Coordinates of C-alpha atoms in Angstrom, one line a residue:
Chain P
M1 CA 124.0 -22.8 -33.4
L2 CA 123.5 -19.4 -31.8
I3 CA 119.8 -20.0 -31.4
Q4 CA 120.5 -23.4 -29.8
Q5 CA 122.9 -21.8 -27.4
S6 CA 120.5 -19.1 -26.5
I7 CA 117.6 -21.5 -25.8
I8 CA 119.8 -23.9 -23.8
H9 CA 121.3 -21.0 -21.8
F10 CA 117.8 -19.7 -21.1
I11 CA 116.5 -23.1 -19.9
E12 CA 119.7 -23.6 -17.8
E13 CA 119.2 -20.2 -16.1
K14 CA 115.5 -20.9 -15.4
T15 CA 115.9 -24.4 -14.2
H16 CA 119.3 -24.1 -12.5
C17 CA 120.2 -27.4 -14.2
P18 CA 123.5 -27.5 -16.1
L19 CA 122.6 -30.5 -18.2
I20 CA 119.7 -30.1 -20.5
D21 CA 118.3 -33.2 -22.3
L22 CA 117.1 -32.2 -25.7
T23 CA 114.5 -34.9 -25.6
D24 CA 112.9 -33.5 -22.5
N25 CA 109.4 -32.0 -22.8
L26 CA 109.7 -28.2 -23.2
L27 CA 106.7 -27.2 -21.1
G28 CA 107.6 -29.9 -18.5
T29 CA 110.9 -28.1 -18.1
L30 CA 109.9 -24.5 -18.3
K31 CA 107.0 -22.8 -16.6
S32 CA 104.4 -21.3 -19.1
F33 CA 105.4 -17.8 -18.0
D34 CA 109.1 -18.5 -18.8
F35 CA 108.1 -20.1 -22.1
M36 CA 106.4 -16.8 -23.1
L37 CA 109.5 -14.9 -22.0
L38 CA 111.7 -17.2 -24.1
M39 CA 109.6 -16.7 -27.2
L40 CA 109.7 -12.9 -26.8
E41 CA 113.4 -13.0 -26.1
L42 CA 114.1 -15.0 -29.2
E43 CA 112.0 -12.8 -31.4
E44 CA 113.8 -9.7 -30.1
K45 CA 117.3 -11.1 -30.2
F46 CA 117.1 -12.7 -33.7
N47 CA 114.6 -10.3 -35.2
L48 CA 112.1 -13.2 -35.8
K49 CA 108.4 -13.5 -36.0
L50 CA 107.5 -16.8 -34.4
P51 CA 103.9 -18.1 -34.9
F52 CA 103.4 -18.8 -31.3
E53 CA 100.2 -20.8 -31.8
Q54 CA 102.3 -23.4 -33.7
A55 CA 104.9 -23.6 -31.0
L56 CA 102.9 -26.0 -28.8
A57 CA 101.8 -28.2 -31.6
T58 CA 102.3 -31.9 -31.0
N59 CA 105.6 -32.2 -32.9
L60 CA 107.2 -29.4 -30.9
R61 CA 107.0 -30.9 -27.5
Q62 CA 110.7 -31.7 -27.1
I63 CA 113.3 -29.1 -26.5
G64 CA 115.3 -30.3 -29.5
E65 CA 112.3 -30.0 -31.8
F66 CA 111.6 -26.5 -30.5
I67 CA 115.2 -25.5 -31.3
S68 CA 114.9 -26.8 -34.9
W69 CA 111.6 -25.0 -35.3
V70 CA 113.0 -21.7 -34.2
E71 CA 116.1 -22.2 -36.5
L72 CA 113.8 -23.0 -39.4
H73 CA 112.1 -19.6 -38.9
H74 CA 115.4 -17.9 -38.6
E75 CA 116.6 -19.3 -41.9
S76 CA 113.4 -18.5 -43.8
Chain Z
M1 CA 103.4 -66.8 5.0
K2 CA 103.9 -64.3 2.2
V3 CA 102.2 -60.9 2.3
D4 CA 101.3 -59.4 -1.0
N5 CA 102.2 -55.7 -0.2
A6 CA 101.9 -54.6 -3.8
G7 CA 98.4 -56.1 -4.0
K8 CA 97.4 -54.4 -0.7
L9 CA 98.7 -51.0 -2.0
K10 CA 96.8 -51.4 -5.2
T11 CA 93.5 -52.2 -3.3
K12 CA 94.2 -49.2 -1.0
T13 CA 94.8 -46.8 -4.0
I14 CA 91.6 -48.0 -5.8
T15 CA 89.6 -47.6 -2.6
H16 CA 91.1 -44.1 -2.0
S17 CA 90.3 -43.0 -5.6
K18 CA 86.8 -44.4 -5.3
L19 CA 86.3 -42.5 -2.1
T20 CA 87.6 -39.3 -3.7
L21 CA 85.2 -39.8 -6.6
I22 CA 82.3 -40.4 -4.2
K23 CA 83.2 -37.3 -2.2
Q24 CA 83.5 -35.2 -5.4
K25 CA 80.1 -36.5 -6.7
T26 CA 78.4 -35.8 -3.4
S27 CA 79.9 -32.3 -3.1
S28 CA 78.8 -31.6 -6.7
V29 CA 75.3 -32.8 -6.0
L30 CA 75.1 -30.8 -2.8
I31 CA 76.3 -27.6 -4.5
K32 CA 73.8 -28.1 -7.3
L33 CA 71.0 -28.6 -4.9
L34 CA 72.1 -25.5 -2.9
V35 CA 72.3 -23.5 -6.1
R36 CA 68.8 -24.7 -7.2
A37 CA 67.4 -23.8 -3.8
L38 CA 69.0 -20.3 -4.0
M39 CA 67.6 -19.8 -7.5
T40 CA 64.1 -20.0 -6.1
L41 CA 64.8 -16.8 -4.2
T42 CA 65.0 -13.3 -5.6
R43 CA 68.5 -12.0 -6.3
E44 CA 68.2 -9.5 -3.5
R45 CA 67.3 -12.2 -1.0
R46 CA 70.2 -14.4 -2.3
K47 CA 72.5 -11.5 -1.8
K48 CA 71.4 -11.0 1.8
I49 CA 71.8 -14.7 2.6
I50 CA 75.1 -15.3 1.0
T51 CA 76.6 -12.1 2.4
K52 CA 75.5 -13.2 5.8
I53 CA 77.0 -16.7 5.3
G54 CA 80.3 -15.1 4.1
K55 CA 80.5 -12.9 7.2
T56 CA 79.8 -15.8 9.5
I57 CA 82.4 -18.0 7.8
L58 CA 85.0 -15.2 8.3
R59 CA 84.0 -15.0 12.0
F60 CA 85.2 -18.6 12.4
A61 CA 88.1 -18.5 10.0
K62 CA 90.7 -16.8 12.2
K63 CA 93.6 -17.0 9.9
T64 CA 91.7 -15.6 6.9
R65 CA 90.2 -12.9 9.0
N66 CA 93.5 -11.8 10.5
R67 CA 95.2 -11.8 7.1
A68 CA 92.4 -9.6 5.7
I69 CA 92.7 -7.2 8.6
N70 CA 96.5 -7.1 8.3
N71 CA 96.3 -6.5 4.5
I72 CA 93.8 -3.7 5.0
S73 CA 95.9 -2.1 7.7
K74 CA 99.0 -2.3 5.6
A75 CA 97.2 -0.8 2.5
M76 CA 95.3 1.8 4.4
P77 CA 97.1 2.7 7.6
E78 CA 94.8 5.6 8.2
L79 CA 92.0 3.2 9.2
S80 CA 91.6 2.2 12.8
I81 CA 91.6 -1.5 13.7
K82 CA 87.8 -1.3 14.2
E83 CA 87.3 0.2 10.8
A84 CA 89.7 -2.3 9.2
T85 CA 87.8 -5.2 10.9
Q86 CA 84.5 -3.9 9.7
L87 CA 85.9 -3.5 6.2
A88 CA 87.2 -7.1 6.2
F89 CA 83.8 -8.5 7.1
D90 CA 82.0 -6.3 4.6
A91 CA 84.4 -7.2 1.8
Y92 CA 84.3 -10.9 2.6
G93 CA 80.5 -10.9 2.5
N94 CA 80.4 -9.0 -0.7
C95 CA 83.0 -11.3 -2.3
A96 CA 81.1 -14.4 -1.3
F97 CA 78.1 -13.1 -3.2
G98 CA 80.3 -12.0 -6.1
L99 CA 81.8 -15.5 -6.3
A100 CA 78.4 -17.2 -5.9
E101 CA 77.0 -15.3 -8.8
S102 CA 79.3 -17.3 -11.1
F103 CA 76.6 -20.1 -10.7
W104 CA 73.8 -18.0 -12.2
L105 CA 75.6 -15.8 -14.7
S106 CA 72.8 -16.1 -17.1
Q107 CA 70.7 -14.0 -14.6
V108 CA 73.4 -11.3 -14.4
E109 CA 72.8 -8.4 -16.7
P110 CA 75.7 -6.0 -16.3
D111 CA 75.7 -2.3 -17.4
I112 CA 78.8 -1.9 -19.6
F113 CA 80.9 1.3 -19.7
C114 CA 83.9 2.1 -22.0
D115 CA 85.3 4.8 -24.1
E116 CA 85.0 4.9 -27.9
E117 CA 88.5 3.5 -28.5
T118 CA 87.9 0.5 -26.2
L119 CA 84.5 -0.1 -27.7
Q120 CA 86.1 -0.3 -31.2
I121 CA 88.6 -2.9 -29.8
L122 CA 85.8 -4.9 -28.3
Q123 CA 83.8 -4.9 -31.4
S124 CA 86.6 -5.4 -33.9
G125 CA 86.6 -9.1 -33.4
T126 CA 90.4 -9.2 -33.6
G127 CA 90.9 -10.2 -29.9
A128 CA 92.4 -8.6 -26.9
C129 CA 94.0 -9.5 -23.6
I130 CA 92.1 -8.2 -20.6
A131 CA 93.6 -7.7 -17.1
T132 CA 91.0 -8.1 -14.5
M133 CA 90.7 -8.4 -10.7
H134 CA 88.8 -10.2 -7.9
I135 CA 86.5 -7.3 -7.2
G136 CA 82.7 -7.2 -7.1
C137 CA 81.2 -9.8 -9.4
Y138 CA 84.3 -11.9 -10.3
E139 CA 83.1 -13.3 -13.6
A140 CA 81.1 -10.3 -14.9
V141 CA 84.1 -9.2 -17.0
P142 CA 84.2 -12.3 -19.3
L143 CA 80.4 -12.2 -19.2
A144 CA 80.3 -8.6 -20.5
V145 CA 83.0 -9.5 -23.1
A146 CA 80.7 -12.4 -24.3
K147 CA 77.9 -9.9 -24.8
F148 CA 80.1 -7.5 -26.8
A149 CA 82.7 -9.6 -28.5
K150 CA 83.3 -13.2 -29.2
P151 CA 84.9 -15.5 -28.3
S152 CA 85.2 -14.7 -24.6
V153 CA 87.8 -16.9 -22.8
T154 CA 88.9 -17.0 -19.2
L155 CA 91.2 -19.0 -17.1
T156 CA 89.6 -20.5 -13.9
N157 CA 90.7 -22.5 -10.9
I158 CA 87.9 -24.9 -10.6
P159 CA 88.1 -27.5 -7.9
D160 CA 87.5 -31.1 -9.1
F161 CA 84.1 -31.4 -7.4
L162 CA 82.9 -28.3 -9.2
E163 CA 83.9 -29.3 -12.7
D164 CA 80.3 -29.2 -13.7
A165 CA 80.5 -25.5 -13.1
I166 CA 82.0 -25.2 -16.6
D167 CA 78.3 -25.5 -17.7
F168 CA 77.5 -22.2 -16.0
Y169 CA 80.2 -20.6 -18.2
S170 CA 79.3 -22.2 -21.5
D171 CA 75.6 -21.3 -20.9
V172 CA 76.6 -17.6 -21.3
N173 CA 79.1 -18.2 -24.1
I174 CA 82.3 -18.0 -22.0
T175 CA 85.0 -20.5 -22.7
A176 CA 86.5 -21.4 -19.3
I177 CA 89.8 -23.1 -19.4
N178 CA 90.6 -25.0 -16.2
K179 CA 94.0 -23.8 -14.9
N180 CA 94.6 -27.2 -13.5
S181 CA 94.2 -29.1 -16.7
A182 CA 97.3 -30.4 -18.4
N183 CA 96.9 -28.5 -21.6
A184 CA 95.6 -25.3 -20.1
F185 CA 98.5 -23.2 -21.4
S186 CA 98.5 -24.5 -24.9
E187 CA 94.8 -24.0 -25.1
L188 CA 95.1 -20.5 -23.9
L189 CA 97.8 -19.7 -26.5
T190 CA 95.8 -21.3 -29.3
R191 CA 92.7 -19.3 -28.4
A192 CA 94.8 -16.1 -28.2
G193 CA 96.0 -16.8 -31.7
N194 CA 92.4 -17.2 -32.8
N195 CA 91.4 -13.7 -32.0
A196 CA 89.8 -14.5 -28.6
Y197 CA 89.2 -11.9 -25.9
I198 CA 91.0 -13.3 -23.0
S199 CA 90.2 -12.1 -19.4
L200 CA 92.8 -13.0 -16.8
H201 CA 92.6 -12.2 -13.1
C202 CA 96.0 -10.8 -12.3
D203 CA 95.7 -9.2 -8.9
L204 CA 97.0 -12.2 -6.9
Y205 CA 100.5 -12.9 -5.8
A206 CA 102.8 -14.7 -8.3
N207 CA 106.6 -14.8 -8.4
Q208 CA 106.8 -13.3 -11.8
T209 CA 107.3 -9.5 -11.9
E210 CA 107.9 -6.9 -9.2
V211 CA 105.3 -4.3 -8.7
S212 CA 104.5 -1.6 -6.1
F213 CA 101.1 -2.1 -4.6
F214 CA 99.7 0.2 -1.9
G215 CA 103.2 1.6 -1.4
Q216 CA 104.8 -1.8 -0.8
K217 CA 107.0 -3.9 -3.0
T218 CA 105.4 -7.2 -4.0
K219 CA 105.2 -9.6 -7.0
A220 CA 102.5 -10.1 -9.5
P221 CA 101.6 -12.5 -12.4
A222 CA 102.6 -11.1 -15.8
G223 CA 100.9 -13.5 -18.1
V224 CA 98.4 -11.0 -19.4
A225 CA 101.2 -8.5 -20.5
L226 CA 103.3 -11.3 -22.0
L227 CA 100.3 -12.7 -23.9
A228 CA 99.5 -9.3 -25.3
K229 CA 103.1 -8.9 -26.4
M230 CA 103.2 -12.3 -28.0
T231 CA 99.9 -11.9 -29.8
K232 CA 100.4 -8.2 -30.6
N233 CA 96.8 -7.8 -29.3
P234 CA 95.7 -4.7 -27.4
L235 CA 95.8 -4.8 -23.7
L236 CA 92.7 -3.8 -21.8
L237 CA 91.8 -3.4 -18.1
A238 CA 88.4 -4.3 -16.8
Y239 CA 86.6 -4.6 -13.5
A240 CA 83.1 -5.3 -12.3
V241 CA 81.6 -3.6 -9.3
Y242 CA 78.2 -3.6 -7.6
Q243 CA 76.1 -0.6 -7.2
D244 CA 74.0 0.0 -4.0
D245 CA 70.9 -1.5 -5.7
G246 CA 72.8 -4.7 -6.6
Q247 CA 73.3 -3.8 -10.3
V248 CA 76.6 -4.9 -11.8
Q249 CA 78.6 -2.3 -13.7
V250 CA 81.5 -3.4 -15.8
F251 CA 84.2 -0.9 -16.8
F252 CA 86.6 -1.4 -19.7
E253 CA 89.7 0.7 -20.3
T254 CA 92.4 0.6 -22.9
L255 CA 95.9 0.6 -21.3
K256 CA 97.5 3.4 -23.4
D257 CA 101.2 3.7 -24.1
E258 CA 101.8 7.2 -22.9
R259 CA 105.2 7.6 -24.5
S260 CA 105.8 10.1 -27.4
D261 CA 105.4 9.0 -31.0
E262 CA 109.1 9.3 -31.5
Q263 CA 109.8 6.9 -28.5
M264 CA 107.2 4.4 -29.8
S265 CA 108.6 4.3 -33.3
E266 CA 111.7 2.7 -31.9
P267 CA 111.0 -1.0 -31.3
K268 CA 113.7 -1.2 -28.7
N269 CA 111.8 1.4 -26.6
E270 CA 108.8 -0.9 -26.3
Q271 CA 107.4 -0.9 -22.8
S272 CA 108.7 -3.8 -20.8
V273 CA 106.5 -6.4 -19.1
E274 CA 107.5 -4.9 -15.7
Q275 CA 106.4 -1.4 -16.9
V276 CA 103.1 -2.7 -18.2
M277 CA 102.3 -4.6 -15.0
A278 CA 103.4 -1.6 -12.9
K279 CA 100.8 0.5 -14.7
I280 CA 98.1 -2.1 -14.3
Y281 CA 98.8 -2.3 -10.6
Q282 CA 98.7 1.5 -10.2
R283 CA 95.2 1.4 -11.7
F284 CA 94.2 -1.6 -9.6
E285 CA 95.2 0.3 -6.5
K286 CA 93.0 3.3 -7.5
I287 CA 90.0 1.0 -8.2
I288 CA 90.4 -0.8 -4.9
R289 CA 90.6 2.5 -3.0
Q290 CA 87.4 3.5 -4.7
Y291 CA 85.6 0.3 -3.9
P292 CA 87.5 -1.1 -0.8
S293 CA 84.5 -3.2 0.4
Q294 CA 84.4 -5.2 -2.8
W295 CA 87.9 -6.4 -3.2
Y296 CA 89.0 -9.8 -1.7
W297 CA 91.4 -8.8 1.0
S298 CA 92.1 -12.2 2.4
Y299 CA 94.8 -13.3 -0.1
N300 CA 98.4 -13.5 1.1
R301 CA 99.0 -10.6 -1.3
W302 CA 102.3 -9.2 0.2
K303 CA 103.8 -12.5 1.1
N304 CA 107.4 -11.5 0.3

């Protein structure tokens, strides 16, 4: 839940949009520069190692899918 | 009588896209013919012609000329307007040639300079992120990387009519990712994860991180620092300049973390993206001061 909150908060701050649709395309919503910032912030905050090259794989295009992917790495 | 507006619009769009395509094809053919004609000349002769053309273009491009002179005066207030104007013309001519050389990279044989540590990084095959700049021969850095270490990847801003230019890169083993393509970023990340040596020009304005450049606050792109952090790859700085005889020299440097071992052992003390970019820009400034007639001064660099 914390991860979801962090990601949504980050996107809200960057896009100035209070309502984030989890089915939206992640890179259509965030600039590539902000996406890299988000990845680094998540790694630091949750002490994670995220395989970034996987992050843009076809099944991670939606914000919701990205959240689940990060949570999965947190649990493991 | 009914008017089919949708049909009219569709026909108009098709005609417009056909016209654009014809324009692009024509421009592409003209550029190819021009390059072919230039290739029949010696490199020295080409340099003379292109430098002259560059200077002539600047004479007529008032906005570009004024911006360059303004930038030079801001950066080096010790120069008189006459000196700044002369520098603007020299730099524009030299940059025109530096840019044009992208079309015959296979004929460019750069001399490469680096220290032992940097050489090891370049030869290790484990990849690196390289901060480079629009100075001298723009694409000589990825070219030098391709000679040393593979794969060499760069991000380019190729106009549609020049898409064939990608051939010029692949001919010398450079993978050029077109910035304007939809999957440019994911391709860059994938390549970075596959031990590529990625050269990114980062001396332009971008609203990403604050830096001080020639004593003035401005903003800069931070992609190279972020990519290095994400991939945990070393961060290098490289630039290519011309010598008086036209020979290209490429210099590679490792951006060292100058903090103490104790400071570095603490992950929280890791250098921030802002600090890394500040360091890169300090070095850029020194390089430009050393070769002021080879940097492209006409960008709107201090737009804020």
